[in-house]
Coordinates of C-alpha atoms in Angstrom, one line a residue:
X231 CA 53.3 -87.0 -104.2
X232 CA 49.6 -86.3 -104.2
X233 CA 49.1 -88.1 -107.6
X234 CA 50.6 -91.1 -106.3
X235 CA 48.3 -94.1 -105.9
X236 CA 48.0 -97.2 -104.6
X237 CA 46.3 -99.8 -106.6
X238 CA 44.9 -103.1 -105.2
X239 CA 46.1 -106.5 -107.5
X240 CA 42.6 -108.3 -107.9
X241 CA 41.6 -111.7 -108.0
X242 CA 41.9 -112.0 -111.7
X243 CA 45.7 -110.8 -111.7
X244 CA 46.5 -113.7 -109.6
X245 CA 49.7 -114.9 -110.2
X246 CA 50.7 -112.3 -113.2
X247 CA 54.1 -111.0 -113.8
X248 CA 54.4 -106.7 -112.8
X249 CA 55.0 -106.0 -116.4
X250 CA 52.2 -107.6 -117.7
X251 CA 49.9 -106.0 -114.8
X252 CA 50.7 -102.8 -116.1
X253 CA 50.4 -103.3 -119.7
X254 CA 47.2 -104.4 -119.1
X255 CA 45.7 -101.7 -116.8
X256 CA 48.3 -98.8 -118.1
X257 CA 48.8 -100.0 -121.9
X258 CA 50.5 -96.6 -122.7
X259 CA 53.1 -97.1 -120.5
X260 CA 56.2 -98.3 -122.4
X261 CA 59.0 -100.8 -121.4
X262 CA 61.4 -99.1 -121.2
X263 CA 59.7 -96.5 -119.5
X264 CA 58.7 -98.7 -116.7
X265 CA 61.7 -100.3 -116.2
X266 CA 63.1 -97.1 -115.5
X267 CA 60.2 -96.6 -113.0
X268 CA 61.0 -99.8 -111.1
X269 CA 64.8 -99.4 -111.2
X270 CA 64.4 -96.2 -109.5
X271 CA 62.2 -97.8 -106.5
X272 CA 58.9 -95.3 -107.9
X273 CA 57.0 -98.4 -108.7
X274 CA 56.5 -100.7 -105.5
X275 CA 54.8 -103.6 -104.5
X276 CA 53.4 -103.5 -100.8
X277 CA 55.8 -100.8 -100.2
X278 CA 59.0 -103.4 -101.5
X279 CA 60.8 -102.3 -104.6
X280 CA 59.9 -104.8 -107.1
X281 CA 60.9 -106.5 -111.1
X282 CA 59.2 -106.6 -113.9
X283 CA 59.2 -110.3 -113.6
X284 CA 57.6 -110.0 -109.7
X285 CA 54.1 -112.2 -109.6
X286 CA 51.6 -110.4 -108.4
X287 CA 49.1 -111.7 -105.7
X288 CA 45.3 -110.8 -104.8
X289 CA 45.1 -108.2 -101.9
X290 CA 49.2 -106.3 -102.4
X291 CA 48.8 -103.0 -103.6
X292 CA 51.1 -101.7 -106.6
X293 CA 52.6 -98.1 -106.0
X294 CA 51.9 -95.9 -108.9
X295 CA 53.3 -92.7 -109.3
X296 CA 52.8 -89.6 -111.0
X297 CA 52.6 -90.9 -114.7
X298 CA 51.9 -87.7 -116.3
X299 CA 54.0 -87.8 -119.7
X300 CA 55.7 -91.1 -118.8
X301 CA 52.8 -92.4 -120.3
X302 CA 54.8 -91.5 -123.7
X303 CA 51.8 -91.5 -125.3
X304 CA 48.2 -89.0 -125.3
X305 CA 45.8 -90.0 -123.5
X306 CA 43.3 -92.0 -125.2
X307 CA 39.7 -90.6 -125.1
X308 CA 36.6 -92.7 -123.2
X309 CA 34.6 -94.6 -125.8
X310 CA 31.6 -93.6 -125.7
X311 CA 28.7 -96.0 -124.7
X312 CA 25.2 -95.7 -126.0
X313 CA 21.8 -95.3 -124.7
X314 CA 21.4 -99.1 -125.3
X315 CA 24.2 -100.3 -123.3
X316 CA 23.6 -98.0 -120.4
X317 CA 20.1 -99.5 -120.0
X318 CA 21.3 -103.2 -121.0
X319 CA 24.3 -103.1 -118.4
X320 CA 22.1 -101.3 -115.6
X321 CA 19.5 -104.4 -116.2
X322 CA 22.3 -106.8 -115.2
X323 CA 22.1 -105.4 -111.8
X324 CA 21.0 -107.6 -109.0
X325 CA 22.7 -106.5 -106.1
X326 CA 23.8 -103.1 -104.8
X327 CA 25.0 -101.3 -101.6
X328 CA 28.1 -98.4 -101.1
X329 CA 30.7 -101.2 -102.0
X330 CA 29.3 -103.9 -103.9
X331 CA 27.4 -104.3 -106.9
X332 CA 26.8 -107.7 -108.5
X333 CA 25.9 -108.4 -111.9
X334 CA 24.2 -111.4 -113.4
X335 CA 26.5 -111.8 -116.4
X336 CA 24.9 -113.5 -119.4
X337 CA 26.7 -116.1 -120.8
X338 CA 27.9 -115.0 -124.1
X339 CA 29.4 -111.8 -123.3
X340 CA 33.2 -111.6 -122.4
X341 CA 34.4 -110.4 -119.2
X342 CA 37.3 -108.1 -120.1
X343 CA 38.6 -107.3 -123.8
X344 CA 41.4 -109.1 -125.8
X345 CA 41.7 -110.4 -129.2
X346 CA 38.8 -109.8 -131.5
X347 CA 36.6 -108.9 -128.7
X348 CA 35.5 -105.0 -129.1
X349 CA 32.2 -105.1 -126.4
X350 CA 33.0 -106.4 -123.4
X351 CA 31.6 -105.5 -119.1
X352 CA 34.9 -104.0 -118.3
X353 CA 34.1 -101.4 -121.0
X354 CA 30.8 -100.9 -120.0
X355 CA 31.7 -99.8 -116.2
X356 CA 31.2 -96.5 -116.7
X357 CA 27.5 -96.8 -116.9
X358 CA 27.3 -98.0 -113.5
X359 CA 29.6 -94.9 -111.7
X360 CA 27.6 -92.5 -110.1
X361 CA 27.6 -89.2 -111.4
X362 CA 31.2 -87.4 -110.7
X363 CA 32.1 -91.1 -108.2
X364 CA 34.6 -93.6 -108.9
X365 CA 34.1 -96.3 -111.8
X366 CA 33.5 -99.9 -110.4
X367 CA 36.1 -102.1 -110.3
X368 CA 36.0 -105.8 -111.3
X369 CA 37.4 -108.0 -108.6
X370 CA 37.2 -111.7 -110.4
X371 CA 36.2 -113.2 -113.7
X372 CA 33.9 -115.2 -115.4
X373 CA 34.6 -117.3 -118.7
X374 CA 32.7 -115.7 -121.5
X375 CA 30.5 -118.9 -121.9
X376 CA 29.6 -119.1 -118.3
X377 CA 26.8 -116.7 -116.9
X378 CA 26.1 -115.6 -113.5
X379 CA 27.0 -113.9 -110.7
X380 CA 29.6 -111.2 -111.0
X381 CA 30.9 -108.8 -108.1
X382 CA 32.3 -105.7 -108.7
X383 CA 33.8 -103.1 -106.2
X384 CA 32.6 -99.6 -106.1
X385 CA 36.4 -98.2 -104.8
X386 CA 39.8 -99.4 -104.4
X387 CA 39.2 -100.5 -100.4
X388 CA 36.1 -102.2 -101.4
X389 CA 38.0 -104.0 -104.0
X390 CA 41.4 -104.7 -101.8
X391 CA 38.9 -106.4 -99.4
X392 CA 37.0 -108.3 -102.0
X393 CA 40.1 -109.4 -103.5
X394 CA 41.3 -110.8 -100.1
X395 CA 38.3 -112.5 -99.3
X396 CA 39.1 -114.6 -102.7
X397 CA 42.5 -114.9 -102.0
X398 CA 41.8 -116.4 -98.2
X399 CA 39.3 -118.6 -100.2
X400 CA 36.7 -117.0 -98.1
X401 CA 34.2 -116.8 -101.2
X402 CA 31.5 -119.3 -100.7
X403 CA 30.7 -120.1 -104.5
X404 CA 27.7 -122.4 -105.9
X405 CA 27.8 -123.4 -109.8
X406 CA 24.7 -125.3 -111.5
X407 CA 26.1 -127.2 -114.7
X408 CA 24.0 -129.8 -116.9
X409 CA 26.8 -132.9 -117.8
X410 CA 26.8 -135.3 -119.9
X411 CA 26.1 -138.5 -118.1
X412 CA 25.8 -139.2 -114.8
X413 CA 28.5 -139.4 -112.1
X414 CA 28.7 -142.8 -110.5
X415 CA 28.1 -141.4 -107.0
X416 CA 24.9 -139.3 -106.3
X417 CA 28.1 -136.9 -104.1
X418 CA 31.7 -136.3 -104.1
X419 CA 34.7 -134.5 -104.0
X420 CA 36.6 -134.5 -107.2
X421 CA 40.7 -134.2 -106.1
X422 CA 42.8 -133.5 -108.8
X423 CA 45.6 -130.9 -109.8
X424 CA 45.4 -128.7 -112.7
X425 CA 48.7 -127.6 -114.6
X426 CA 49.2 -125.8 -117.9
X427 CA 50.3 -127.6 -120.6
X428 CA 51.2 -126.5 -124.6
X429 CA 49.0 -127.4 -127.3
X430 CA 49.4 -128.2 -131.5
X431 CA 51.3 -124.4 -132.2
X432 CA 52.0 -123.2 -129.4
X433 CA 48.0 -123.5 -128.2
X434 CA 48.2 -123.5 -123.9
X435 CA 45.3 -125.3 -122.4
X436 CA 44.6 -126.5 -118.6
X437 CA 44.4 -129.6 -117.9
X438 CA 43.8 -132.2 -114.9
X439 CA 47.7 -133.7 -113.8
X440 CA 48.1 -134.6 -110.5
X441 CA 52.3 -135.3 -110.6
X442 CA 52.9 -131.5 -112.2
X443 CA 50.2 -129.4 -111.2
X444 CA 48.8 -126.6 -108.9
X445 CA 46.0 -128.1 -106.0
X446 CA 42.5 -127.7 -107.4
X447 CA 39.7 -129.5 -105.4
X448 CA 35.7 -129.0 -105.9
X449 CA 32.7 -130.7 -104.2
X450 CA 29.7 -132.0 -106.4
X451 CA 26.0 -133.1 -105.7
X452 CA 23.3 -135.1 -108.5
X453 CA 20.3 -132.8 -108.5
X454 CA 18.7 -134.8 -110.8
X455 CA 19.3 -137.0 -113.3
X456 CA 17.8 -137.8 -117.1
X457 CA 18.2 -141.1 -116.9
X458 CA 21.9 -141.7 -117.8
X459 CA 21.9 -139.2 -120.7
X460 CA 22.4 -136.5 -118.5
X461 CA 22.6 -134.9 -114.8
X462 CA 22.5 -131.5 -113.1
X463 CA 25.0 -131.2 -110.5
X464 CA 25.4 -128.4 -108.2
X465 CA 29.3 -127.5 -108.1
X466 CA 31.3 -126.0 -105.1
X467 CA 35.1 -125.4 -105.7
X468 CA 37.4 -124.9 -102.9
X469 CA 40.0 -123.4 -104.9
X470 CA 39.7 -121.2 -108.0
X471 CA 42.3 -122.4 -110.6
X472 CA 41.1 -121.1 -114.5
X473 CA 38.6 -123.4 -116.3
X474 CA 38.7 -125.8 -112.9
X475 CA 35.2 -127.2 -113.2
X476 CA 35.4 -128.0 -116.6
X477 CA 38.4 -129.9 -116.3
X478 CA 36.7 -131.6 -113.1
X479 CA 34.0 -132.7 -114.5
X480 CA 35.9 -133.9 -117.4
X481 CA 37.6 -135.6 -115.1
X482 CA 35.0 -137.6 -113.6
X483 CA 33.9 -138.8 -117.2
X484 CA 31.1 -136.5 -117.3
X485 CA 32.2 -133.2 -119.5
X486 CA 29.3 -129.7 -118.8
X487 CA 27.3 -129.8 -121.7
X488 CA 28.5 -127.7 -125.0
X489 CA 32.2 -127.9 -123.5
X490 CA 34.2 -129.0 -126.7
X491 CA 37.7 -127.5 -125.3
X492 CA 37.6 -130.1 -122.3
X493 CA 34.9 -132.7 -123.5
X494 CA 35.6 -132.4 -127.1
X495 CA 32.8 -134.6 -128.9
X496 CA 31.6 -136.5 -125.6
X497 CA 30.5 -133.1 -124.3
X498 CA 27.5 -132.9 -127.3
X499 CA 24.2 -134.5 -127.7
X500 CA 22.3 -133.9 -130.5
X501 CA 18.4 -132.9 -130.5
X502 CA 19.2 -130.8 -127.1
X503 CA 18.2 -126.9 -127.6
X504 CA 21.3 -124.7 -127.7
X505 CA 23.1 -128.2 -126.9
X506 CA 26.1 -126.5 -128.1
X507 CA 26.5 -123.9 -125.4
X508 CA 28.2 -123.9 -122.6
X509 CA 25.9 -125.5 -119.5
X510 CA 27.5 -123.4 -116.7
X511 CA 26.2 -120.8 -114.3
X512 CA 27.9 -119.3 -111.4
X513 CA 24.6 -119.4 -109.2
X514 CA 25.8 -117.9 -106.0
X515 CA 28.0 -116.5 -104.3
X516 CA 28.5 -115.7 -100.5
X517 CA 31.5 -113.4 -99.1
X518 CA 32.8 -111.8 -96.5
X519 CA 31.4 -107.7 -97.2
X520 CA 34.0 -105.0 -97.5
X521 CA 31.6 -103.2 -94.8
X522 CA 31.7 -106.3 -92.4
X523 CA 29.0 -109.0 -92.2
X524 CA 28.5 -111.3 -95.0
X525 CA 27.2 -110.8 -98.9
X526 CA 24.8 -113.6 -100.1
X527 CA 24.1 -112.9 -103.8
X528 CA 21.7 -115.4 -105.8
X529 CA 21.5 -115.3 -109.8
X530 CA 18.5 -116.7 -112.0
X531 CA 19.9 -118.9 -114.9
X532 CA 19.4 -117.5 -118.4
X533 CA 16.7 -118.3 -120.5
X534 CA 19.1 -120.3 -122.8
X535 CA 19.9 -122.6 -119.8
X536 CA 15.9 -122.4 -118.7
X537 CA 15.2 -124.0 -122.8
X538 CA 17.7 -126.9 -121.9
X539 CA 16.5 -127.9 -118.0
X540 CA 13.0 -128.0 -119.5
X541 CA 14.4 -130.0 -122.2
X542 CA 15.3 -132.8 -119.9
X543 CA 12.5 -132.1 -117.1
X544 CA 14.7 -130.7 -114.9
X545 CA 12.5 -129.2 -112.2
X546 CA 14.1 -125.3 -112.6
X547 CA 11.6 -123.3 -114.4
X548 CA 11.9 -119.2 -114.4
X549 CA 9.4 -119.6 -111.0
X550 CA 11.2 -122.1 -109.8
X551 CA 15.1 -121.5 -110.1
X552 CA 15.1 -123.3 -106.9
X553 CA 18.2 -124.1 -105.1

């Protein structure tokens, strides 16, 4: 029993079947082996036998046991990770204490591996663990395009915290995004449901539907504007639903810059630097600490993004990054 463990579901496994949770944190597990592991009550979810079909929720903890060689498969070695991307993920680092680090992800770089993407942060955790200490743990997501602050936990309580403070929507979070137009008021709060809907062959995108979908609501403020080519608002969601501010500001008519998946050609304007990136940065982030008190974390937009503010005279200059 002293190999069991209990492992806390994190923000980003919101709503994802058991099965699928453990093929993608314990991929040499096979089906039928855990199937036998949950039909015999050795896999639990907050102490409750569970199905493979049981959504998972931010904050339960999943009941592992002693894998060993139900794993039905050899245990695959640690890639290795060079000098280069030890230094280039430890450079990321803005914030640090005994439970949280925080990274300011550049945009460009995916979050976690999946098809066709071999260098990833997930893989790169390593580099941040202390020498013989637990790896960090990611506790919520970023889009590859977007940039910004990231937290990560340092153990399993630190991240069962963390991941409750998302769930209880007590994560304060403040986006910066350059649109495409200007919205008709200088304030707001955009309303609208976001469901998931199939695509030409099978494709599944988001998209804003009020009569079918899951509550998604996000406040906006005009920081400045370009005339009526383009604005910089300053983006607070309430809820977290995937790819909800780009549907929002779809919604309101003016798509982020360089978003083609939402904003298709509308979202583009030619002559603008790098005007075919994605203008989104999660600038800051505010949450309740693992160790009590609160965690204010602040991130510095990427040079890409500094090329296009100065592009339209927006007043946010590497000095400046003002708020």
């Amino acid at each position: 029993m002293s190999d069991v463990r209990l492992v806390p579901v994190a923000a980003d496994d919101a709503d994802i079947r058991l099965d699928r949770w453990f093929k993608r944190h314990f991929p040499a597990v096979k089906h039928g082996r855990l199937e036998k592991l949950l039909r015999t009550g050795q896999i639990r979810v907050d102490g409750r036998r569970a199905k493979g079909s049981t959504r998972l929720e931010p904050g339960q903890s999943v009941r592992i046991p002693p894998l060993g060689e139900a794993t039905d498969a050899a245990p695959q070695p640690k890639a290795t990770i060079s000098a280069a991307d030890r230094d280039w993920i430890r450079s990321l680092v803005i914030h640090e204490d005994d439970d949280v680090i925080a990274l300011n992800k550049p945009p460009g770089i995916a979050v976690q591996g999946g098809r066709k993407v071999s260098r990833h942060i997930d893989g790169l955790l390593d580099a941040l663990a202390p020498k013989g200490g637990e790896r960090p743990r990611l506790v919520h997501r970023l889009d590859r395009d977007t940039g910004g602050v990231l937290l990560l936990a340092r153990r399993a309580s630190s991240a069962a915290a963390l991941a409750e403070a998302f769930r209880a929507r007590d994560a304060k979070k403040t986006y910066w995004a350059i649109v495409v137009g200007a919205p008709a008021a200088d304030e707001g709060t955009i309303d609208f449901a976001i469901v998931k809907k199939a695509g030409p062959g099978g494709y599944e995108k988001m998209a804003a539907d009020a009569a079918g979908g899951k509550d998604a609501v996000t406040d906006y403020r005009v920081l400045e504007k370009a005339g009526r080519r383009a604005a910089w608002l300053e983006l607070r969601p309430r809820t977290g639903r995937t790819h909800q501010l780009r549907i929002h500001c779809t919604s309101l008519g003016t798509p982020i810059l360089g978003d083609r998946k939402y904003g298709a050609s509308a979202a583009v304007l030619d002559g603008v630097p790098g005007g075919d990136r994605l203008v989104l940065h999660a600038r800051e982030i505010d949450i309740a600490h693992p160790a009590g008190g609160r965690l204010r974390v602040v991130a510095e937009i990427s040079p890409q993004m500094v090329e296009t503010f100065e592009f339209f005279g927006f007043q946010s200059t590497p000095a400046g990054n003002r708020r």
